[in-house]
Backbone as JSON Lines, residues from 0, in Angstrom:
{"i":0,"aa":"X","n":[29.7,-21.04,264.68],"ca":[30.86,-20.64,263.94],"c":[30.74,-21.16,262.51]}
{"i":1,"aa":"X","n":[31.21,-20.37,261.56],"ca":[31.15,-20.77,260.16],"c":[32.41,-21.52,259.77]}
{"i":2,"aa":"X","n":[32.28,-22.32,258.74],"ca":[33.44,-23.04,258.23],"c":[33.89,-22.41,256.93]}
{"i":3,"aa":"X","n":[35.08,-22.83,256.47],"ca":[35.67,-22.22,255.28],"c":[34.85,-22.44,254.02]}
{"i":4,"aa":"X","n":[34.01,-23.47,253.96],"ca":[33.26,-23.74,252.73],"c":[31.85,-23.16,252.74]}
{"i":5,"aa":"X","n":[31.48,-22.37,253.77],"ca":[30.15,-21.76,253.81],"c":[29.92,-20.82,252.64]}
{"i":6,"aa":"X","n":[30.94,-20.08,252.25],"ca":[30.8,-19.17,251.11],"c":[30.53,-19.94,249.83]}
{"i":7,"aa":"X","n":[31.2,-21.05,249.67],"ca":[30.96,-21.87,248.48],"c":[29.54,-22.43,248.46]}
{"i":8,"aa":"X","n":[29.05,-22.86,249.62],"ca":[27.68,-23.37,249.71],"c":[26.66,-22.26,249.43]}
{"i":9,"aa":"X","n":[26.93,-21.07,249.95],"ca":[26.05,-19.94,249.71],"c":[26.0,-19.59,248.22]}
{"i":10,"aa":"X","n":[27.14,-19.55,247.57],"ca":[27.18,-19.24,246.14],"c":[26.47,-20.32,245.33]}
{"i":11,"aa":"X","n":[26.6,-21.57,245.73],"ca":[25.92,-22.66,245.04],"c":[24.4,-22.52,245.2]}
{"i":12,"aa":"X","n":[23.94,-22.21,246.42],"ca":[22.5,-22.03,246.66],"c":[21.96,-20.84,245.88]}
{"i":13,"aa":"X","n":[22.72,-19.77,245.82],"ca":[22.32,-18.58,245.07],"c":[22.23,-18.88,243.58]}
{"i":14,"aa":"X","n":[23.19,-19.58,243.06],"ca":[23.19,-19.96,241.64],"c":[21.97,-20.8,241.31]}
{"i":15,"aa":"X","n":[21.62,-21.74,242.16],"ca":[20.45,-22.58,241.93],"c":[19.16,-21.77,242.03]}
{"i":16,"aa":"X","n":[19.12,-20.8,242.94],"ca":[17.91,-20.0,243.15],"c":[17.6,-19.1,241.95]}
{"i":17,"aa":"X","n":[18.62,-18.55,241.33],"ca":[18.39,-17.62,240.23],"c":[18.5,-18.28,238.86]}
{"i":18,"aa":"X","n":[18.76,-19.57,238.83],"ca":[18.96,-20.26,237.55],"c":[17.66,-20.45,236.78]}
{"i":19,"aa":"X","n":[16.53,-20.51,237.48],"ca":[15.25,-20.75,236.81],"c":[14.8,-19.54,236.02]}
{"i":20,"aa":"X","n":[13.83,-19.74,235.15],"ca":[13.3,-18.64,234.34],"c":[12.37,-17.77,235.19]}
{"i":21,"aa":"X","n":[12.2,-16.53,234.77],"ca":[11.33,-15.6,235.46],"c":[9.88,-15.91,235.07]}
{"i":22,"aa":"X","n":[9.02,-16.04,236.06],"ca":[7.61,-16.36,235.79],"c":[6.87,-15.1,235.35]}
{"i":23,"aa":"X","n":[5.73,-15.29,234.72],"ca":[4.91,-14.15,234.28],"c":[4.4,-13.36,235.49]}
{"i":24,"aa":"X","n":[4.12,-14.03,236.59],"ca":[3.7,-13.35,237.81],"c":[4.81,-12.42,238.31]}
{"i":25,"aa":"X","n":[6.04,-12.89,238.28],"ca":[7.17,-12.06,238.69],"c":[7.34,-10.86,237.75]}
{"i":26,"aa":"X","n":[7.17,-11.08,236.46],"ca":[7.28,-9.98,235.49],"c":[6.21,-8.93,235.75]}
{"i":27,"aa":"X","n":[4.98,-9.37,235.98],"ca":[3.87,-8.45,236.24],"c":[4.13,-7.64,237.5]}
{"i":28,"aa":"X","n":[4.6,-8.3,238.54],"ca":[4.91,-7.6,239.79],"c":[6.04,-6.59,239.59]}
{"i":29,"aa":"X","n":[7.03,-6.94,238.81],"ca":[8.15,-6.02,238.54],"c":[7.68,-4.8,237.76]}
{"i":30,"aa":"X","n":[6.82,-5.02,236.76],"ca":[6.29,-3.89,235.98],"c":[5.46,-2.97,236.86]}
{"i":31,"aa":"X","n":[4.64,-3.54,237.74],"ca":[3.81,-2.73,238.63],"c":[4.68,-1.91,239.58]}
{"i":32,"aa":"X","n":[5.72,-2.51,240.11],"ca":[6.62,-1.78,241.0],"c":[7.34,-0.67,240.24]}
{"i":33,"aa":"X","n":[7.75,-0.93,239.01],"ca":[8.46,0.06,238.2],"c":[7.56,1.25,237.87]}
{"i":34,"aa":"X","n":[6.26,1.0,237.67],"ca":[5.33,2.07,237.33],"c":[5.22,3.11,238.45]}
{"i":35,"aa":"X","n":[5.47,2.72,239.68],"ca":[5.36,3.63,240.82],"c":[6.57,4.55,240.96]}
{"i":36,"aa":"X","n":[7.59,4.41,240.16],"ca":[8.81,5.19,240.33],"c":[8.6,6.68,240.12]}
{"i":37,"aa":"X","n":[7.59,7.07,239.34],"ca":[7.37,8.49,239.04],"c":[6.07,9.02,239.64]}
{"i":38,"aa":"X","n":[5.52,8.35,240.62],"ca":[4.22,8.76,241.13],"c":[4.24,10.18,241.69]}
{"i":39,"aa":"X","n":[5.31,10.6,242.34],"ca":[5.37,11.95,242.88],"c":[5.47,12.99,241.78]}
{"i":40,"aa":"X","n":[6.1,12.66,240.66],"ca":[6.22,13.61,239.56],"c":[4.88,13.81,238.87]}
{"i":41,"aa":"X","n":[4.04,12.78,238.84],"ca":[2.8,12.84,238.09],"c":[1.64,13.39,238.92]}
{"i":42,"aa":"X","n":[1.8,13.51,240.22],"ca":[0.74,14.01,241.08],"c":[0.9,15.52,241.23]}
{"i":43,"aa":"X","n":[-0.12,16.26,240.82],"ca":[-0.08,17.72,240.94],"c":[-0.44,18.1,242.38]}
{"i":44,"aa":"X","n":[0.33,19.0,242.94],"ca":[0.08,19.44,244.31],"c":[-0.87,20.61,244.36]}
{"i":45,"aa":"X","n":[-1.71,20.66,245.38],"ca":[-2.63,21.77,245.58],"c":[-1.84,22.99,246.02]}
{"i":46,"aa":"X","n":[-1.9,24.06,245.23],"ca":[-1.17,25.28,245.54],"c":[-2.08,26.35,246.13]}
{"i":47,"aa":"X","n":[-3.38,26.3,245.78],"ca":[-4.31,27.31,246.27],"c":[-5.72,26.73,246.29]}
{"i":48,"aa":"X","n":[-6.47,27.07,247.32],"ca":[-7.89,26.69,247.41],"c":[-8.61,27.86,248.06]}
{"i":49,"aa":"X","n":[-9.53,28.48,247.32],"ca":[-10.23,29.65,247.85],"c":[-11.08,29.31,249.07]}
{"i":50,"aa":"X","n":[-11.44,28.04,249.25],"ca":[-12.21,27.65,250.43],"c":[-11.35,27.64,251.69]}
{"i":51,"aa":"X","n":[-10.04,27.73,251.53],"ca":[-9.15,27.69,252.68],"c":[-8.5,29.03,252.99]}
{"i":52,"aa":"X","n":[-8.94,30.1,252.31],"ca":[-8.37,31.42,252.6],"c":[-8.83,31.88,253.97]}
{"i":53,"aa":"X","n":[-8.06,32.75,254.57],"ca":[-8.33,33.18,255.94],"c":[-9.69,33.85,256.07]}
{"i":54,"aa":"X","n":[-10.09,34.67,255.09],"ca":[-11.37,35.37,255.17],"c":[-12.53,34.38,255.19]}
{"i":55,"aa":"X","n":[-12.46,33.35,254.37],"ca":[-13.52,32.35,254.32],"c":[-13.58,31.57,255.61]}
{"i":56,"aa":"X","n":[-12.43,31.24,256.17],"ca":[-12.41,30.46,257.41],"c":[-12.99,31.25,258.57]}
{"i":57,"aa":"X","n":[-12.84,32.57,258.55],"ca":[-13.36,33.41,259.63],"c":[-14.84,33.7,259.42]}
{"i":58,"aa":"X","n":[-15.25,33.99,258.2],"ca":[-16.61,34.44,257.95],"c":[-17.54,33.38,257.38]}
{"i":59,"aa":"X","n":[-17.04,32.23,257.03],"ca":[-17.89,31.2,256.44],"c":[-17.73,31.18,254.94]}
{"i":60,"aa":"X","n":[-18.36,30.2,254.33],"ca":[-18.23,30.01,252.89],"c":[-18.75,31.21,252.13]}
{"i":61,"aa":"X","n":[-18.0,31.64,251.14],"ca":[-18.41,32.76,250.31],"c":[-19.46,32.34,249.29]}
{"i":62,"aa":"X","n":[-20.07,33.33,248.66],"ca":[-21.1,33.05,247.66],"c":[-20.52,32.82,246.28]}
{"i":63,"aa":"X","n":[-19.27,33.18,246.06],"ca":[-18.67,33.07,244.74],"c":[-18.21,31.66,244.43]}
{"i":64,"aa":"X","n":[-17.68,31.5,243.23],"ca":[-17.18,30.18,242.83],"c":[-15.93,29.79,243.62]}
{"i":65,"aa":"X","n":[-15.69,28.51,243.69],"ca":[-14.49,28.01,244.35],"c":[-13.36,27.96,243.32]}
{"i":66,"aa":"X","n":[-12.21,28.47,243.69],"ca":[-11.05,28.54,242.8],"c":[-9.93,27.69,243.4]}
{"i":67,"aa":"X","n":[-9.37,26.81,242.56],"ca":[-8.28,25.95,243.01],"c":[-7.13,26.05,242.03]}
{"i":68,"aa":"X","n":[-5.91,25.92,242.54],"ca":[-4.73,25.9,241.7],"c":[-3.87,24.7,242.05]}
{"i":69,"aa":"X","n":[-3.37,24.03,241.02],"ca":[-2.52,22.86,241.21],"c":[-1.22,23.07,240.44]}
{"i":70,"aa":"X","n":[-0.13,22.55,240.97],"ca":[1.16,22.71,240.32],"c":[1.83,21.36,240.1]}
{"i":71,"aa":"X","n":[2.41,21.21,238.92],"ca":[3.3,20.1,238.6],"c":[4.65,20.73,238.27]}
{"i":72,"aa":"X","n":[5.63,19.92,237.95],"ca":[6.95,20.48,237.7],"c":[7.0,21.36,236.46]}
{"i":73,"aa":"X","n":[6.13,21.13,235.48],"ca":[6.21,21.89,234.24],"c":[4.91,22.57,233.83]}
{"i":74,"aa":"X","n":[3.87,22.52,234.67],"ca":[2.62,23.2,234.34],"c":[1.84,23.52,235.59]}
{"i":75,"aa":"X","n":[0.89,24.44,235.42],"ca":[-0.04,24.8,236.48],"c":[-1.45,24.59,235.95]}
{"i":76,"aa":"X","n":[-2.33,24.08,236.79],"ca":[-3.73,23.91,236.44],"c":[-4.54,24.8,237.35]}
{"i":77,"aa":"X","n":[-5.3,25.73,236.74],"ca":[-6.15,26.63,237.51],"c":[-7.59,26.31,237.14]}
{"i":78,"aa":"X","n":[-8.43,26.07,238.15],"ca":[-9.82,25.72,237.89],"c":[-10.75,26.55,238.77]}
{"i":79,"aa":"X","n":[-11.95,26.76,238.23],"ca":[-13.01,27.45,238.95],"c":[-14.24,26.56,238.9]}
{"i":80,"aa":"X","n":[-14.83,26.3,240.05],"ca":[-15.99,25.42,240.16],"c":[-17.19,26.27,240.51]}
{"i":81,"aa":"X","n":[-18.24,26.21,239.67],"ca":[-19.44,27.0,239.93],"c":[-20.64,26.32,239.3]}
{"i":82,"aa":"X","n":[-21.62,25.99,240.1],"ca":[-22.9,25.44,239.65],"c":[-22.74,24.23,238.71]}
{"i":83,"aa":"X","n":[-21.93,23.29,239.11],"ca":[-21.81,22.04,238.36],"c":[-20.92,22.1,237.13]}
{"i":84,"aa":"X","n":[-20.23,23.21,236.93],"ca":[-19.35,23.38,235.78],"c":[-17.93,23.64,236.28]}
{"i":85,"aa":"X","n":[-16.97,23.04,235.62],"ca":[-15.56,23.27,235.92],"c":[-14.97,24.02,234.73]}
{"i":86,"aa":"X","n":[-14.49,25.23,234.97],"ca":[-13.82,26.03,233.94],"c":[-12.38,26.16,234.38]}
{"i":87,"aa":"X","n":[-11.46,25.94,233.46],"ca":[-10.07,25.98,233.86],"c":[-9.11,26.32,232.75]}
{"i":88,"aa":"X","n":[-7.84,26.38,233.13],"ca":[-6.78,26.66,232.16],"c":[-5.51,25.95,232.59]}
{"i":89,"aa":"X","n":[-4.84,25.37,231.61],"ca":[-3.52,24.79,231.79],"c":[-2.51,25.86,231.4]}
{"i":90,"aa":"X","n":[-1.56,26.15,232.3],"ca":[-0.57,27.2,232.06],"c":[0.81,26.56,232.14]}
{"i":91,"aa":"X","n":[1.7,26.77,231.17],"ca":[1.48,27.52,229.94],"c":[0.48,26.81,229.04]}
{"i":92,"aa":"X","n":[-0.22,27.63,228.26],"ca":[-1.28,27.11,227.39],"c":[-0.77,26.08,226.41]}
{"i":93,"aa":"X","n":[-1.53,25.02,226.26],"ca":[-1.2,23.94,225.32],"c":[-2.43,23.08,225.13]}
{"i":94,"aa":"X","n":[-2.44,22.33,224.06],"ca":[-3.55,21.41,223.8],"c":[-3.41,20.21,224.73]}
{"i":95,"aa":"X","n":[-4.47,19.93,225.47],"ca":[-4.47,18.81,226.42],"c":[-5.85,18.16,226.42]}
{"i":96,"aa":"X","n":[-5.91,16.98,226.95],"ca":[-7.17,16.29,227.22],"c":[-7.38,16.32,228.72]}
{"i":97,"aa":"X","n":[-8.51,16.87,229.15],"ca":[-8.84,16.98,230.56],"c":[-9.9,15.94,230.88]}
{"i":98,"aa":"X","n":[-9.71,15.21,231.96],"ca":[-10.71,14.24,232.42],"c":[-11.02,14.53,233.88]}
{"i":99,"aa":"X","n":[-12.3,14.65,234.19],"ca":[-12.74,14.81,235.57],"c":[-13.41,13.5,235.95]}
{"i":100,"aa":"X","n":[-12.77,12.77,236.85],"ca":[-13.23,11.43,237.21],"c":[-13.93,11.44,238.56]}
{"i":101,"aa":"X","n":[-15.13,10.87,238.55],"ca":[-15.83,10.59,239.81],"c":[-15.6,9.14,240.17]}
{"i":102,"aa":"X","n":[-16.37,8.65,241.12],"ca":[-16.22,7.24,241.49],"c":[-16.55,6.32,240.32]}
{"i":103,"aa":"X","n":[-17.63,6.64,239.59],"ca":[-18.09,5.75,238.53],"c":[-18.19,6.41,237.16]}
{"i":104,"aa":"X","n":[-17.99,7.71,237.08],"ca":[-18.17,8.42,235.81],"c":[-16.95,9.25,235.47]}
{"i":105,"aa":"X","n":[-16.86,9.61,234.19],"ca":[-15.77,10.46,233.71],"c":[-16.38,11.49,232.76]}
{"i":106,"aa":"X","n":[-16.03,12.76,232.96],"ca":[-16.4,13.82,232.02],"c":[-15.09,14.33,231.41]}
{"i":107,"aa":"X","n":[-15.06,14.45,230.08],"ca":[-13.82,14.82,229.4],"c":[-14.02,16.03,228.5]}
{"i":108,"aa":"X","n":[-12.93,16.76,228.29],"ca":[-12.94,17.9,227.39],"c":[-11.52,18.14,226.89]}
{"i":109,"aa":"X","n":[-11.43,18.77,225.72],"ca":[-10.13,19.17,225.18],"c":[-9.93,20.65,225.44]}
{"i":110,"aa":"X","n":[-8.69,21.05,225.71],"ca":[-8.39,22.46,225.86],"c":[-8.24,23.08,224.47]}
{"i":111,"aa":"X","n":[-8.38,24.4,224.43],"ca":[-8.04,25.08,223.18],"c":[-6.53,25.35,223.19]}
{"i":112,"aa":"X","n":[-6.04,26.08,222.2],"ca":[-4.6,26.33,222.09],"c":[-4.05,27.12,223.28]}
{"i":113,"aa":"X","n":[-4.93,27.87,223.96],"ca":[-4.51,28.64,225.13],"c":[-4.56,27.83,226.41]}
{"i":114,"aa":"X","n":[-5.03,26.59,226.32],"ca":[-5.13,25.73,227.5],"c":[-6.43,25.86,228.26]}
{"i":115,"aa":"X","n":[-7.41,26.58,227.7],"ca":[-8.69,26.82,228.38],"c":[-9.66,25.68,228.08]}
{"i":116,"aa":"X","n":[-10.46,25.31,229.09],"ca":[-11.44,24.24,228.92],"c":[-12.64,24.46,229.82]}
{"i":117,"aa":"X","n":[-13.74,23.83,229.46],"ca":[-14.96,23.79,230.28],"c":[-15.46,22.36,230.25]}
{"i":118,"aa":"X","n":[-15.81,21.84,231.42],"ca":[-16.3,20.47,231.5],"c":[-17.36,20.39,232.6]}
{"i":119,"aa":"X","n":[-18.46,19.67,232.35],"ca":[-19.45,19.49,233.41],"c":[-18.9,18.56,234.49]}
{"i":120,"aa":"X","n":[-19.24,18.85,235.74],"ca":[-18.77,18.01,236.84],"c":[-19.63,16.76,236.98]}
{"i":121,"aa":"X","n":[-19.03,15.61,237.12],"ca":[-19.81,14.4,237.41],"c":[-20.51,14.56,238.77]}
{"i":122,"aa":"X","n":[-21.65,13.9,238.91],"ca":[-22.41,14.0,240.16],"c":[-21.79,13.22,241.31]}
{"i":123,"aa":"X","n":[-21.08,12.14,240.99],"ca":[-20.51,11.33,242.07],"c":[-19.2,11.94,242.57]}
{"i":124,"aa":"X","n":[-19.04,11.93,243.86],"ca":[-17.87,12.52,244.49],"c":[-17.15,11.45,245.3]}
{"i":125,"aa":"X","n":[-15.89,11.6,245.59],"ca":[-14.98,12.69,245.28],"c":[-14.56,12.67,243.82]}
{"i":126,"aa":"X","n":[-13.84,13.74,243.43],"ca":[-13.42,13.91,242.04],"c":[-11.9,13.97,241.94]}
{"i":127,"aa":"X","n":[-11.42,13.65,240.76],"ca":[-9.99,13.75,240.46],"c":[-9.86,14.33,239.05]}
{"i":128,"aa":"X","n":[-8.97,15.3,238.86],"ca":[-8.77,15.93,237.56],"c":[-7.47,15.4,236.96]}
{"i":129,"aa":"X","n":[-7.53,14.98,235.7],"ca":[-6.37,14.45,235.01],"c":[-6.07,15.3,233.79]}
{"i":130,"aa":"X","n":[-4.81,15.64,233.58],"ca":[-4.35,16.42,232.43],"c":[-3.41,15.54,231.61]}
{"i":131,"aa":"X","n":[-3.76,15.33,230.34],"ca":[-2.93,14.53,229.43],"c":[-2.53,15.41,228.25]}
{"i":132,"aa":"X","n":[-1.26,15.77,228.16],"ca":[-0.8,16.63,227.06],"c":[-0.14,15.83,225.94]}
{"i":133,"aa":"X","n":[-0.29,14.51,225.99],"ca":[0.29,13.67,224.95],"c":[1.68,13.16,225.27]}
{"i":134,"aa":"X","n":[2.34,13.8,226.23],"ca":[3.67,13.33,226.63],"c":[3.64,12.71,228.02]}
{"i":135,"aa":"X","n":[2.82,13.28,228.9],"ca":[2.69,12.78,230.27],"c":[1.26,12.97,230.74]}
{"i":136,"aa":"X","n":[0.88,12.16,231.71],"ca":[-0.42,12.3,232.35],"c":[-0.17,12.72,233.79]}
{"i":137,"aa":"X","n":[-0.84,13.8,234.19],"ca":[-0.71,14.31,235.54],"c":[-2.09,14.35,236.17]}
{"i":138,"aa":"X","n":[-2.19,14.08,237.46],"ca":[-3.48,14.03,238.13],"c":[-3.43,14.79,239.45]}
{"i":139,"aa":"X","n":[-4.58,15.32,239.84],"ca":[-4.71,15.89,241.17],"c":[-5.0,14.76,242.14]}
{"i":140,"aa":"X","n":[-4.96,15.05,243.41],"ca":[-5.47,14.11,244.39],"c":[-6.99,14.1,244.31]}
{"i":141,"aa":"X","n":[-7.62,13.25,245.08],"ca":[-9.08,13.19,245.1],"c":[-9.61,14.39,245.86]}
{"i":142,"aa":"X","n":[-10.62,15.05,245.29],"ca":[-11.16,16.31,245.83],"c":[-12.62,16.16,246.21]}
{"i":143,"aa":"X","n":[-13.01,16.82,247.28],"ca":[-14.41,16.94,247.64],"c":[-14.81,18.38,247.36]}
{"i":144,"aa":"X","n":[-15.67,18.58,246.37],"ca":[-16.07,19.93,245.98],"c":[-17.49,20.21,246.4]}
């Protein structure tokens, strides 16, 4: 059973616990936790993959290039992968910096005003594509191409 002064003791213990200054470790942990608040907004979702179409699944891999589409809340990224080259477009068209990241390497390219770009694929897999338009950075999940 509690006594009438338990609330006073609790408030005193709480006051003592929060009276100290915030350590740099606590600040770093708080910043890291805060950075995760928009992770779902910054991750582009896979909207289309030509390797997963019904015809390919029934008949086997096609001879043509692989086409993938990714969507974010305010843009779409369409890419075509063929013979070690990634050709793509950011829609709606805008100037962006594209980075294709492997495990240990990064290949980068700038889009033109229409959002079109070409970048060589790094040899190390899996890959991740990042779009930076100067206001936000958006990334795909890790891909095996």
